[in-house]
Tab-separated table of C-alpha atoms and ligand atoms in Angstrom:
chain	number	residue	atom	x	y	z
A	234	MET	CA	-6.304	70.089	-63.533
A	235	ASP	CA	-8.718	67.327	-64.591
A	236	LYS	CA	-8.567	63.874	-63.048
A	237	PHE	CA	-9.900	60.482	-64.011
A	238	VAL	CA	-11.733	58.362	-61.491
A	239	ILE	CA	-11.652	54.731	-62.580
A	240	ASN	CA	-13.478	51.763	-61.143
A	241	GLY	CA	-11.259	48.930	-62.353
A	242	GLY	CA	-11.225	45.147	-62.377
A	243	LYS	CA	-13.881	44.778	-65.079
A	244	LYS	CA	-13.618	43.083	-68.448
A	245	LEU	CA	-14.289	45.357	-71.420
A	246	ARG	CA	-15.963	44.425	-74.673
A	247	GLY	CA	-16.654	46.037	-78.018
A	248	THR	CA	-15.114	48.045	-80.833
A	249	ILE	CA	-12.766	51.010	-80.547
A	250	GLU	CA	-11.555	53.127	-83.446
A	251	VAL	CA	-8.050	54.513	-83.775
A	252	LYS	CA	-7.585	58.243	-84.452
A	253	GLY	CA	-4.995	59.891	-86.688
A	254	ALA	CA	-1.389	59.785	-85.487
A	255	LYS	CA	-0.419	62.743	-83.307
A	256	ASN	CA	3.263	62.279	-84.187
A	257	ALA	CA	2.456	62.344	-87.916
A	258	ALA	CA	0.025	65.274	-87.842
A	259	LEU	CA	2.364	67.469	-85.744
A	260	LYS	CA	5.071	67.260	-88.416
A	261	ILE	CA	2.621	68.056	-91.231
A	262	PHE	CA	1.567	71.174	-89.286
A	263	ALA	CA	5.244	72.164	-89.073
A	264	ALA	CA	5.888	71.324	-92.740
A	265	SER	CA	2.829	73.245	-93.938
A	266	ILE	CA	4.676	76.551	-93.522
A	267	LEU	CA	7.225	75.525	-96.170
A	268	THR	CA	4.676	76.734	-98.731
A	269	PRO	CA	2.801	80.063	-98.954
A	270	GLU	CA	-0.208	78.111	-100.294
A	271	THR	CA	-2.950	76.439	-98.261
A	272	VAL	CA	-2.460	72.955	-96.841
A	273	LYS	CA	-5.522	70.935	-95.835
A	274	ILE	CA	-4.996	68.281	-93.183
A	275	LYS	CA	-7.598	65.603	-92.406
A	276	ASN	CA	-8.009	62.912	-89.746
A	277	VAL	CA	-6.175	65.095	-87.212
A	278	PRO	CA	-6.588	63.881	-83.611
A	279	GLU	CA	-8.190	66.511	-81.347
A	280	VAL	CA	-5.440	66.446	-78.738
A	281	GLU	CA	-3.598	69.064	-76.664
A	282	ASP	CA	-0.304	68.809	-78.626
A	283	ILE	CA	-2.162	69.766	-81.818
A	284	THR	CA	-3.656	72.783	-80.017
A	285	ARG	CA	-0.146	73.783	-78.893
A	286	ILE	CA	1.402	73.572	-82.377
A	287	SER	CA	-1.558	75.537	-83.780
A	288	GLU	CA	-0.817	78.249	-81.189
A	289	LEU	CA	2.853	78.261	-82.234
A	290	LEU	CA	1.912	78.662	-85.895
A	291	LYS	CA	-0.555	81.488	-85.161
A	292	ASP	CA	2.144	83.198	-83.130
A	293	LEU	CA	4.327	83.172	-86.283
A	294	GLY	CA	1.541	84.970	-88.163
A	295	VAL	CA	0.306	81.841	-89.922
A	296	GLU	CA	-3.434	81.373	-90.560
A	297	VAL	CA	-4.761	78.184	-88.926
A	298	ILE	CA	-8.413	77.415	-89.638
A	299	HIS	CA	-10.231	74.537	-87.938
A	300	PRO	CA	-13.411	74.228	-90.067
A	301	LYS	CA	-14.566	71.009	-88.429
A	302	LYS	CA	-13.515	68.256	-86.081
A	303	GLY	CA	-10.388	66.529	-87.363
A	304	GLU	CA	-9.767	69.051	-90.176
A	305	TYR	CA	-7.361	71.971	-90.366
A	306	GLN	CA	-6.363	74.426	-93.095
A	307	ILE	CA	-3.006	76.130	-92.740
A	308	THR	CA	-1.876	79.075	-94.864
A	309	ALA	CA	1.537	80.606	-94.299
A	310	ALA	CA	1.229	83.359	-96.923
A	311	LYS	CA	3.689	85.346	-94.797
A	312	ILE	CA	5.678	84.535	-91.692
A	313	LYS	CA	5.869	87.633	-89.512
A	314	THR	CA	8.619	86.531	-87.108
A	315	SER	CA	11.352	83.942	-87.000
A	316	VAL	CA	11.150	83.631	-83.220
A	317	ILE	CA	9.412	80.467	-82.055
A	318	ASN	CA	7.423	81.466	-78.957
A	319	PRO	CA	9.619	80.219	-76.085
A	320	TYR	CA	6.736	79.870	-73.641
A	321	ILE	CA	4.734	77.513	-75.883
A	322	ALA	CA	7.833	75.780	-77.323
A	323	LYS	CA	8.884	74.698	-73.811
A	324	LYS	CA	5.596	72.812	-73.450
A	325	LEU	CA	5.930	70.923	-76.722
A	326	ARG	CA	9.137	69.079	-77.539
A	327	ALA	CA	7.845	68.501	-81.096
A	328	SER	CA	8.205	72.278	-81.609
A	329	ILE	CA	11.826	71.461	-82.505
A	330	VAL	CA	10.711	70.342	-85.999
A	331	LEU	CA	9.271	73.791	-86.570
A	332	THR	CA	12.801	75.223	-86.362
A	333	SER	CA	13.578	73.537	-89.643
A	334	SER	CA	10.589	74.835	-91.619
A	335	VAL	CA	10.970	78.380	-90.261
A	336	LEU	CA	14.690	78.307	-91.143
A	337	ALA	CA	14.101	76.893	-94.642
A	338	ARG	CA	11.314	79.370	-95.396
A	339	THR	CA	12.748	82.571	-93.903
A	340	GLY	CA	16.515	81.961	-93.711
A	341	ASN	CA	16.490	82.489	-89.934
A	342	VAL	CA	15.071	80.949	-86.789
A	343	LYS	CA	15.374	81.778	-83.084
A	344	PHE	CA	14.235	79.370	-80.378
A	345	PRO	CA	15.035	78.337	-76.794
A	346	HIS	CA	16.680	75.070	-75.832
A	347	PRO	CA	13.699	72.726	-75.463
A	348	GLY	CA	13.096	71.834	-71.831
A	349	GLY	CA	14.335	68.497	-70.486
A	350	CYS	CA	11.695	65.898	-69.975
A	351	VAL	CA	10.818	63.111	-67.574
A	352	ILE	CA	11.761	60.472	-70.138
A	353	GLY	CA	15.315	61.705	-70.699
A	354	GLU	CA	17.710	64.548	-71.472
A	355	ARG	CA	16.559	64.941	-75.101
A	356	PRO	CA	19.443	66.957	-76.558
A	357	ILE	CA	19.278	68.752	-79.942
A	358	ASN	CA	22.841	68.245	-81.209
A	359	VAL	CA	21.565	66.278	-84.227
A	360	PHE	CA	19.462	69.245	-85.374
A	361	LEU	CA	22.276	71.744	-84.896
A	362	ASP	CA	24.799	69.519	-86.715
A	363	GLY	CA	22.309	68.951	-89.537
A	364	TYR	CA	21.571	72.652	-90.060
A	365	LYS	CA	25.311	73.377	-89.930
A	366	ALA	CA	25.926	70.735	-92.598
A	367	LEU	CA	23.380	72.554	-94.791
A	368	GLY	CA	25.430	75.734	-94.408
A	369	ALA	CA	23.590	77.523	-91.556
A	370	LYS	CA	25.407	79.576	-88.923
A	371	ILE	CA	24.551	78.940	-85.284
A	372	ASN	CA	24.747	81.369	-82.369
A	373	TYR	CA	23.480	80.972	-78.833
A	374	ARG	CA	22.762	84.235	-76.980
A	375	ASN	CA	20.253	85.382	-74.355
A	376	ASN	CA	18.986	81.818	-73.958
A	377	LEU	CA	18.039	81.615	-77.627
A	378	TYR	CA	19.582	79.746	-80.538
A	379	ASN	CA	19.874	81.992	-83.544
A	380	ILE	CA	20.304	79.994	-86.744
A	381	SER	CA	20.583	81.640	-90.122
A	382	GLY	CA	21.730	81.143	-93.656
A	383	LYS	CA	20.655	80.128	-97.117
A	384	LEU	CA	20.606	76.350	-97.077
A	385	ARG	CA	22.626	74.252	-99.535
A	386	GLY	CA	22.320	70.527	-100.132
A	387	ALA	CA	24.987	68.383	-98.448
A	388	LYS	CA	25.824	64.903	-97.240
A	389	PHE	CA	24.854	64.357	-93.592
A	390	VAL	CA	25.237	61.251	-91.470
A	391	PHE	CA	23.144	61.195	-88.274
A	392	SER	CA	25.371	60.454	-85.273
A	393	ASN	CA	22.272	59.139	-83.499
A	394	ILE	CA	19.097	57.796	-85.060
A	395	SER	CA	16.484	60.473	-84.383
A	396	VAL	CA	12.845	60.603	-85.507
A	397	THR	CA	12.311	64.364	-85.308
A	398	GLY	CA	15.935	64.932	-86.420
A	399	THR	CA	15.264	62.996	-89.629
A	400	GLU	CA	11.975	64.837	-90.158
A	401	ALA	CA	13.654	68.216	-89.631
A	402	MET	CA	16.328	67.408	-92.216
A	403	LEU	CA	13.711	66.250	-94.764
A	404	MET	CA	11.933	69.576	-94.436
A	405	ALA	CA	15.038	71.788	-94.416
A	406	SER	CA	16.683	70.085	-97.402
A	407	SER	CA	13.501	70.109	-99.493
A	408	LEU	CA	14.041	73.850	-100.039
A	409	ALA	CA	17.876	73.763	-99.974
A	410	LYS	CA	19.800	74.382	-103.183
A	411	GLY	CA	21.061	71.128	-104.694
A	412	LYS	CA	21.152	67.539	-103.534
A	413	THR	CA	21.160	66.297	-99.930
A	414	VAL	CA	22.125	62.759	-98.975
A	415	LEU	CA	21.075	61.630	-95.498
A	416	LYS	CA	22.442	58.468	-93.894
A	417	ASN	CA	21.469	56.620	-90.689
A	418	CYS	CA	17.954	58.092	-90.851
A	419	ALA	CA	15.122	56.947	-88.607
A	420	CYS	CA	12.593	54.770	-90.494
A	421	GLU	CA	9.309	55.326	-88.596
A	422	PRO	CA	6.098	55.290	-90.717
A	423	GLU	CA	5.487	58.937	-89.715
A	424	ILE	CA	8.684	59.851	-91.613
A	425	GLU	CA	7.598	58.110	-94.799
A	426	SER	CA	4.217	59.775	-94.439
A	427	LEU	CA	5.857	63.215	-94.075
A	428	ALA	CA	7.947	62.568	-97.206
A	429	ASN	CA	4.821	61.544	-99.151
A	430	PHE	CA	3.164	64.791	-98.082
A	431	LEU	CA	6.196	66.887	-99.037
A	432	ASN	CA	6.392	65.127	-102.413
A	433	SER	CA	2.717	65.917	-102.996
A	434	CYS	CA	3.691	69.594	-102.430
A	435	GLY	CA	6.383	69.256	-105.121
A	436	ALA	CA	9.414	68.126	-103.083
A	437	LYS	CA	11.764	65.474	-104.487
A	438	ILE	CA	12.489	62.977	-101.738
A	439	ARG	CA	13.494	59.358	-102.284
A	440	GLY	CA	14.108	56.587	-99.764
A	441	ALA	CA	12.156	57.943	-96.762
A	442	GLY	CA	11.331	55.058	-94.436
A	443	THR	CA	14.828	53.588	-94.995
A	444	PRO	CA	18.154	54.674	-93.433
A	445	PHE	CA	19.229	56.342	-96.722
A	446	VAL	CA	17.295	59.334	-98.038
A	447	ILE	CA	18.092	61.527	-101.032
A	448	ILE	CA	16.503	64.944	-101.476
A	449	GLU	CA	16.808	67.106	-104.584
A	450	GLY	CA	16.094	70.649	-103.385
A	451	VAL	CA	13.377	72.621	-105.180
A	452	GLU	CA	12.807	76.400	-105.441
A	453	SER	CA	9.369	76.364	-103.829
A	454	LEU	CA	6.566	74.093	-102.669
A	455	LYS	CA	2.840	74.316	-103.371
A	456	GLY	CA	-0.195	73.563	-101.216
A	457	ALA	CA	-1.641	70.030	-100.905
A	458	GLU	CA	-4.077	67.860	-98.982
A	459	TYR	CA	-3.001	65.250	-96.438
A	460	LYS	CA	-4.853	62.515	-94.578
A	461	THR	CA	-3.172	61.632	-91.292
A	462	ILE	CA	-2.126	57.992	-91.017
A	463	PRO	CA	-3.642	55.930	-88.139
A	464	ASP	CA	-1.876	56.267	-84.807
A	465	ARG	CA	0.137	53.069	-84.400
A	466	ILE	CA	0.935	53.838	-80.755
A	467	GLU	CA	-2.733	54.350	-79.924
A	468	ALA	CA	-3.622	51.061	-81.711
A	469	GLY	CA	-0.852	49.247	-79.852
A	470	THR	CA	-1.941	50.763	-76.537
A	471	PHE	CA	-5.509	49.508	-77.073
A	472	ALA	CA	-4.251	46.025	-77.951
A	473	ILE	CA	-2.175	45.890	-74.761
A	474	LEU	CA	-5.061	47.300	-72.708
A	475	ALA	CA	-7.338	44.552	-74.051
A	476	ALA	CA	-4.812	41.795	-73.354
A	477	ALA	CA	-4.013	43.082	-69.817
A	478	THR	CA	-7.704	43.371	-68.832
A	479	LYS	CA	-8.537	39.994	-70.503
A	480	SER	CA	-11.074	41.767	-72.706
A	481	ASN	CA	-12.446	41.021	-76.137
A	482	ILE	CA	-11.853	44.188	-78.163
A	483	LEU	CA	-11.882	44.898	-81.879
A	484	ILE	CA	-9.523	47.738	-82.793
A	485	LYS	CA	-10.591	49.347	-86.041
A	486	ASN	CA	-9.121	51.911	-88.470
A	487	CYS	CA	-5.544	50.926	-87.748
A	488	GLU	CA	-2.549	49.874	-89.839
A	489	PRO	CA	-1.471	46.519	-88.318
A	490	GLU	CA	1.573	46.436	-90.653
A	491	HIS	CA	3.073	49.256	-88.557
A	492	LEU	CA	3.005	47.118	-85.412
A	493	ASP	CA	4.607	43.826	-86.457
A	494	SER	CA	7.088	43.972	-83.546
A	495	LEU	CA	4.200	44.300	-81.067
A	496	TRP	CA	2.292	41.364	-82.579
A	497	ILE	CA	5.393	39.184	-82.115
A	498	VAL	CA	5.611	40.180	-78.431
A	499	LEU	CA	1.870	39.659	-77.830
A	500	LYS	CA	1.857	36.262	-79.556
A	501	SER	CA	4.859	35.155	-77.458
A	502	ALA	CA	2.922	36.326	-74.389
A	503	GLY	CA	0.107	33.939	-75.356
A	504	VAL	CA	-2.295	36.640	-76.603
A	505	CYS	CA	-4.728	35.437	-79.203
A	506	LEU	CA	-5.007	37.943	-82.091
A	507	LYS	CA	-6.989	38.161	-85.283
A	508	ILE	CA	-5.242	40.571	-87.630
A	509	SER	CA	-6.833	41.907	-90.838
A	510	SER	CA	-5.648	44.665	-93.189
A	511	ASP	CA	-7.080	47.495	-91.032
A	512	SER	CA	-8.219	45.944	-87.756
A	513	VAL	CA	-7.044	43.723	-84.931
A	514	GLU	CA	-9.182	41.711	-82.557
A	515	ILE	CA	-7.797	40.764	-79.168
A	516	ILE	CA	-9.280	37.667	-77.604
A	517	PRO	CA	-8.996	37.051	-73.836
A	518	SER	CA	-6.042	34.731	-73.253
A	519	ARG	CA	-3.910	33.246	-70.486
A	520	LEU	CA	-0.746	35.361	-70.376
A	521	LYS	CA	2.834	34.156	-70.036
A	522	THR	CA	5.782	36.496	-69.711
A	523	VAL	CA	8.092	37.636	-72.486
A	524	ASP	CA	11.297	39.708	-72.747
A	525	VAL	CA	10.896	43.057	-74.492
A	526	LYS	CA	13.631	45.301	-75.896
A	527	THR	CA	12.719	48.697	-77.328
A	528	HIS	CA	14.329	49.638	-80.628
A	529	GLU	CA	14.012	52.150	-83.428
A	530	TYR	CA	11.336	51.237	-86.017
A	531	PRO	CA	10.683	48.520	-87.143
A	532	GLY	CA	11.676	47.321	-83.650
A	533	PHE	CA	9.476	47.477	-80.554
A	534	PRO	CA	8.435	51.147	-79.968
A	535	THR	CA	9.697	52.860	-76.835
A	536	ASP	CA	6.259	54.570	-76.699
A	537	LEU	CA	4.713	51.146	-75.923
A	538	GLN	CA	7.236	50.208	-73.248
A	539	ALA	CA	5.128	51.535	-70.355
A	540	PRO	CA	1.865	49.843	-71.421
A	541	VAL	CA	3.644	46.521	-72.051
A	542	CYS	CA	5.138	46.624	-68.528
A	543	VAL	CA	1.581	46.698	-67.141
A	544	LEU	CA	0.762	43.661	-69.302
A	545	LEU	CA	3.760	41.785	-67.847
A	546	THR	CA	2.419	42.314	-64.311
A	547	GLN	CA	-0.502	40.088	-65.396
A	548	ALA	CA	1.637	37.419	-67.101
A	549	GLU	CA	3.036	34.235	-65.579
A	550	GLY	CA	6.823	34.300	-64.960
A	551	GLN	CA	9.641	36.858	-64.931
A	552	GLY	CA	10.235	39.019	-68.008
A	553	LEU	CA	13.047	41.470	-68.750
A	554	VAL	CA	12.277	44.903	-70.226
A	555	HIS	CA	15.240	46.675	-71.840
A	556	GLU	CA	14.606	50.355	-72.682
A	557	THR	CA	17.323	51.285	-75.178
A	558	ILE	CA	16.084	54.651	-76.520
A	559	PHE	CA	15.627	56.997	-73.538
A	560	GLU	CA	17.709	57.059	-70.358
A	561	SER	CA	14.940	57.936	-67.846
A	562	ARG	CA	11.962	56.125	-69.245
A	563	LEU	CA	11.719	53.373	-66.608
A	564	PHE	CA	11.377	55.532	-63.469
A	565	TRP	CA	7.584	55.712	-63.776
A	566	LEU	CA	7.620	52.085	-62.536
A	567	ASP	CA	8.149	53.244	-58.917
A	568	GLU	CA	4.452	54.127	-58.821
A	569	LEU	CA	3.427	50.857	-60.502
A	570	LYS	CA	5.328	49.082	-57.701
A	571	ARG	CA	3.171	50.952	-55.192
A	572	MET	CA	0.163	49.490	-57.034
A	573	GLY	CA	1.569	46.061	-56.239
A	574	ALA	CA	3.736	45.276	-59.287
A	575	ASP	CA	6.752	43.071	-58.591
A	576	VAL	CA	9.469	45.103	-60.358
A	577	LEU	CA	13.215	44.776	-59.944
A	578	MET	CA	15.382	47.552	-61.389
A	579	HIS	CA	18.760	46.285	-62.611
A	580	ASP	CA	19.999	49.637	-63.988
A	581	PRO	CA	18.308	52.717	-65.542
A	582	HIS	CA	17.776	50.793	-68.788
A	583	ARG	CA	16.723	47.328	-67.562
A	584	ILE	CA	14.047	45.995	-65.236
A	585	SER	CA	12.474	42.631	-64.514
A	586	ILE	CA	8.775	42.173	-63.827
A	587	LYS	CA	7.430	39.055	-62.111
A	588	GLY	CA	3.794	38.100	-62.515
A	589	PRO	CA	1.007	37.617	-62.216
A	590	THR	CA	0.320	40.117	-59.417
A	591	LYS	CA	-2.914	41.654	-58.202
A	592	LEU	CA	-2.662	45.388	-58.782
A	593	ARG	CA	-4.154	47.640	-56.077
A	594	ALA	CA	-6.327	50.631	-56.918
A	595	ARG	CA	-4.841	53.943	-55.652
A	596	GLU	CA	-4.272	57.617	-56.413
A	597	ILE	CA	-1.667	58.108	-59.158
A	598	GLU	CA	-0.055	61.065	-60.953
A	599	SER	CA	0.558	60.989	-64.752
A	600	PRO	CA	4.229	61.931	-65.219
A	601	ASP	CA	4.093	61.959	-69.034
A	602	LEU	CA	1.857	60.903	-71.894
A	603	ARG	CA	2.736	57.211	-72.278
A	604	ALA	CA	3.346	56.450	-68.604
A	605	GLY	CA	0.072	58.227	-67.835
A	606	MET	CA	-1.705	55.910	-70.262
A	607	ALA	CA	0.050	52.899	-68.713
A	608	TYR	CA	-1.302	53.929	-65.272
A	609	LEU	CA	-4.739	54.179	-66.812
A	610	ILE	CA	-4.408	50.570	-68.018
A	611	ALA	CA	-3.147	49.545	-64.554
A	612	ALA	CA	-6.150	51.291	-62.990
A	613	LEU	CA	-8.491	49.365	-65.324
A	614	VAL	CA	-6.795	46.121	-64.270
A	615	ALA	CA	-6.830	46.893	-60.516
A	616	LYS	CA	-10.069	46.102	-58.675
A	617	GLY	CA	-11.671	49.163	-57.082
A	618	LYS	CA	-11.409	52.931	-57.340
A	619	SER	CA	-8.245	54.641	-58.619
A	620	THR	CA	-7.777	58.352	-59.190
A	621	LEU	CA	-5.460	59.466	-61.968
A	622	ASN	CA	-4.199	63.046	-61.614
A	623	ASN	CA	-2.654	65.348	-64.217
A	624	VAL	CA	-4.765	63.993	-67.040
A	625	TYR	CA	-3.451	66.841	-69.241
A	626	GLN	CA	-0.550	64.509	-70.048
A	627	ILE	CA	-2.920	61.884	-71.476
A	628	ASP	CA	-4.959	64.557	-73.281
A	629	ARG	CA	-1.739	65.577	-75.063
A	630	GLY	CA	-1.940	62.450	-77.207
A	631	TYR	CA	-5.214	60.519	-76.783
A	632	GLU	CA	-8.439	62.163	-77.933
A	633	LYS	CA	-11.243	62.046	-75.326
A	634	ILE	CA	-9.975	58.726	-74.072
A	635	GLU	CA	-12.508	58.406	-71.248
A	636	GLU	CA	-15.488	58.697	-73.659
A	637	ARG	CA	-14.044	56.108	-75.998
A	638	LEU	CA	-13.216	53.674	-73.191
A	639	ARG	CA	-16.683	54.105	-71.653
A	640	LYS	CA	-18.163	52.872	-74.954
A	641	ILE	CA	-16.389	49.543	-74.468
A	642	GLY	CA	-17.566	49.207	-70.884
A	643	ALA	CA	-14.895	50.977	-68.796
A	644	GLU	CA	-16.095	52.760	-65.663
A	645	ILE	CA	-14.170	56.001	-65.951
A	646	LYS	CA	-15.170	59.602	-65.438
A	647	ARG	CA	-13.422	62.940	-65.691
A	648	ILE	CA	-13.750	65.292	-62.739
B	139	EPZ	C1	10.037	60.998	-81.253
B	139	EPZ	O1	10.761	61.808	-80.338
B	139	EPZ	C2	8.607	60.958	-80.746
B	139	EPZ	N1	8.093	62.325	-80.653
B	139	EPZ	C3	8.596	60.300	-79.361
B	139	EPZ	O2	7.240	60.190	-78.944
B	139	EPZ	C4	9.218	58.915	-79.460
B	139	EPZ	O3	9.301	58.360	-78.177
B	139	EPZ	C5	10.619	59.022	-80.059
B	139	EPZ	O4	10.576	59.704	-81.334
B	139	EPZ	C6	11.257	57.666	-80.306
B	139	EPZ	O5	10.450	56.882	-81.116
B	139	EPZ	C7	7.611	62.914	-81.724
B	139	EPZ	O6	7.587	62.381	-82.833
B	139	EPZ	C8	7.048	64.275	-81.530
B	139	EPZ	P1	14.490	60.814	-81.046
B	139	EPZ	P2	12.211	62.384	-80.720
B	139	EPZ	O7	15.157	62.075	-81.470
B	139	EPZ	O8	12.306	62.584	-82.172
B	139	EPZ	C9	18.694	60.964	-78.815
B	139	EPZ	C10	5.432	60.513	-77.488
B	139	EPZ	O9	5.148	60.038	-76.368
B	139	EPZ	N2	18.954	62.246	-79.469
B	139	EPZ	O10	14.252	59.761	-82.063
B	139	EPZ	O11	12.458	63.534	-79.833
B	139	EPZ	C11	17.589	61.068	-77.755
B	139	EPZ	O12	18.072	61.573	-76.557
B	139	EPZ	C12	6.839	60.946	-77.776
B	139	EPZ	O13	4.593	60.683	-78.368
B	139	EPZ	C13	20.215	62.815	-79.368
B	139	EPZ	O14	21.115	62.260	-78.749
B	139	EPZ	O15	13.136	61.177	-80.299
B	139	EPZ	C14	17.123	59.614	-77.686
B	139	EPZ	O16	17.960	58.912	-76.817
B	139	EPZ	C15	7.737	60.830	-76.591
B	139	EPZ	N3	20.425	64.025	-79.963
B	139	EPZ	C16	17.312	59.116	-79.105
B	139	EPZ	O17	18.173	60.035	-79.763
B	139	EPZ	C17	19.460	64.672	-80.649
B	139	EPZ	O18	19.728	65.782	-81.152
B	139	EPZ	C18	16.049	59.006	-79.930
B	139	EPZ	O19	15.317	60.221	-79.821
B	139	EPZ	C19	18.175	64.084	-80.755
B	139	EPZ	C20	17.964	62.864	-80.165
C-alpha cells in the first residue's frame, strides 16, 4: 500500500486545475450500457473508482476502450451476464447505480448487498422500493438480490433523499414503458448532468436538478458524447486547503456556481475570495470560526465536512459542525484530536471545534476518501513530517494529488 510523506507547515502558492467529477463520470459509465451504441466520455478523472467501474463493465461483457488520458469509449453491444461481480461491487458503493442500467437493459440483475462503510450503514431500500414501483420482482437468495421484470412507468416518492437512488431511477425509467413521476429527488449537479447525457441519447427527462422529475420512457437509446462536469468537491477541497494553510491559490476549471454554500461558509470564516465564472482565488486571511451544517444540495456538501473541520482547527473561536447526512461520518475526528485538534463530540451527528490550535505532525491512516483528504490537509498545516497510510482511499477520488500539490509548493512524496 502506498503512503504519502508530507513535510507540512509551509505556505503554498500557484494555480491548480480541477479534474472532471468522479461522482458524475461514474454514473455516465453506468448509464452507457443503456444503449448498444458507443458512448464517448471526456474529461474523466484518472482515479481508482473509475478503474473499478471499468472492471465491472468489462466483467459484464461490455467493451471499454481508454484511447487516451481522460477519455473512454464504452460499447455495450451485448451484455453477457446480469450478475454484477460481487468481489468488485463490494469495493465500490457506486456500483449500486449499475443495478439499474443492467435491469433496464436486460430485464434482470443479480448483485450482493453493498458492503457497509466507515461513513455509515448505507442501506439500499430506496433502490429496491423504486424498482418495485416500476414493476420489478425482488428476491434475495444465496447472498444475492435477484431483481427482474419488464419495467413500467409509475409514480414514486423517495422516502429519503438519495443521490444515487435518484440517478438509478432516472436510468431505469428512461427505458420503462410509459411515464414516471419522481418526487423528493436529490438535486445535485451530477444528477442534472446525468439527465442531460441521457437526453442527448434520446431519453425524455424533465426537471432533473429539482425535487420533481418526469420521465417519458422510450423504446431505446442511442450513443452520444459526454464531457464530465468539473468536480465540485475537489474544487471545494482545494479552496479549504488554501484557506487552512493560509496560501494564495488560484483554482481553475471549476464551476463556482455549484459551491455557493461553501462560499458562504468561507466568507463567514473571514476567507477572502475572488470568484469568476470558472475560477476561484483564495487569498490568505485571518480565520474566525463558523457553524457548519451539512445538507443535501444546494446545502453544504457532506463530502466537504471533513476538510472544513480541519479549517476550523485554524480559526479563532468555537464552531459547531452538524453532520446530517451520514450517521458515522464524524468518527474520523478521533485521529485529528491526536494531531492536537480541540474537538468535543456532543453526539454522533454534532461536534464542536475550538481554535486556533497548532496541529502536530504524525503517522495517520486514511479511513475513507474524504477523511483521508482532510488528514492530508491537516498534515500540510502541521509543522514537520507526517506519514499518511492507505493512500488508496485518496486515489479513489483525487487524480495524482501529490503531483498536483507539489506544483503549488507542497512537500509531499509517495513511497
Ligand atoms: C452519494 O452517495 C455520493 N456517492 C457520496 O459521495 C455523497 O457523500 C452522498 O451522495 C451524499 O451527497 C456517489 O455519488 C457515488 P445518498 P449516496 O443515497 O448516493 C440514506 C464520496 O466520497 N439512504 O444520497 O450513496 C443514506 O444512508 C461519496 O465521493 C437510505 O436510507 O448517498 C444517507 O443517510 C461518499 N436508503 C442518505 O440517504 C437508501 O436506499 C443520503 O445518502 C439510500 C440512502
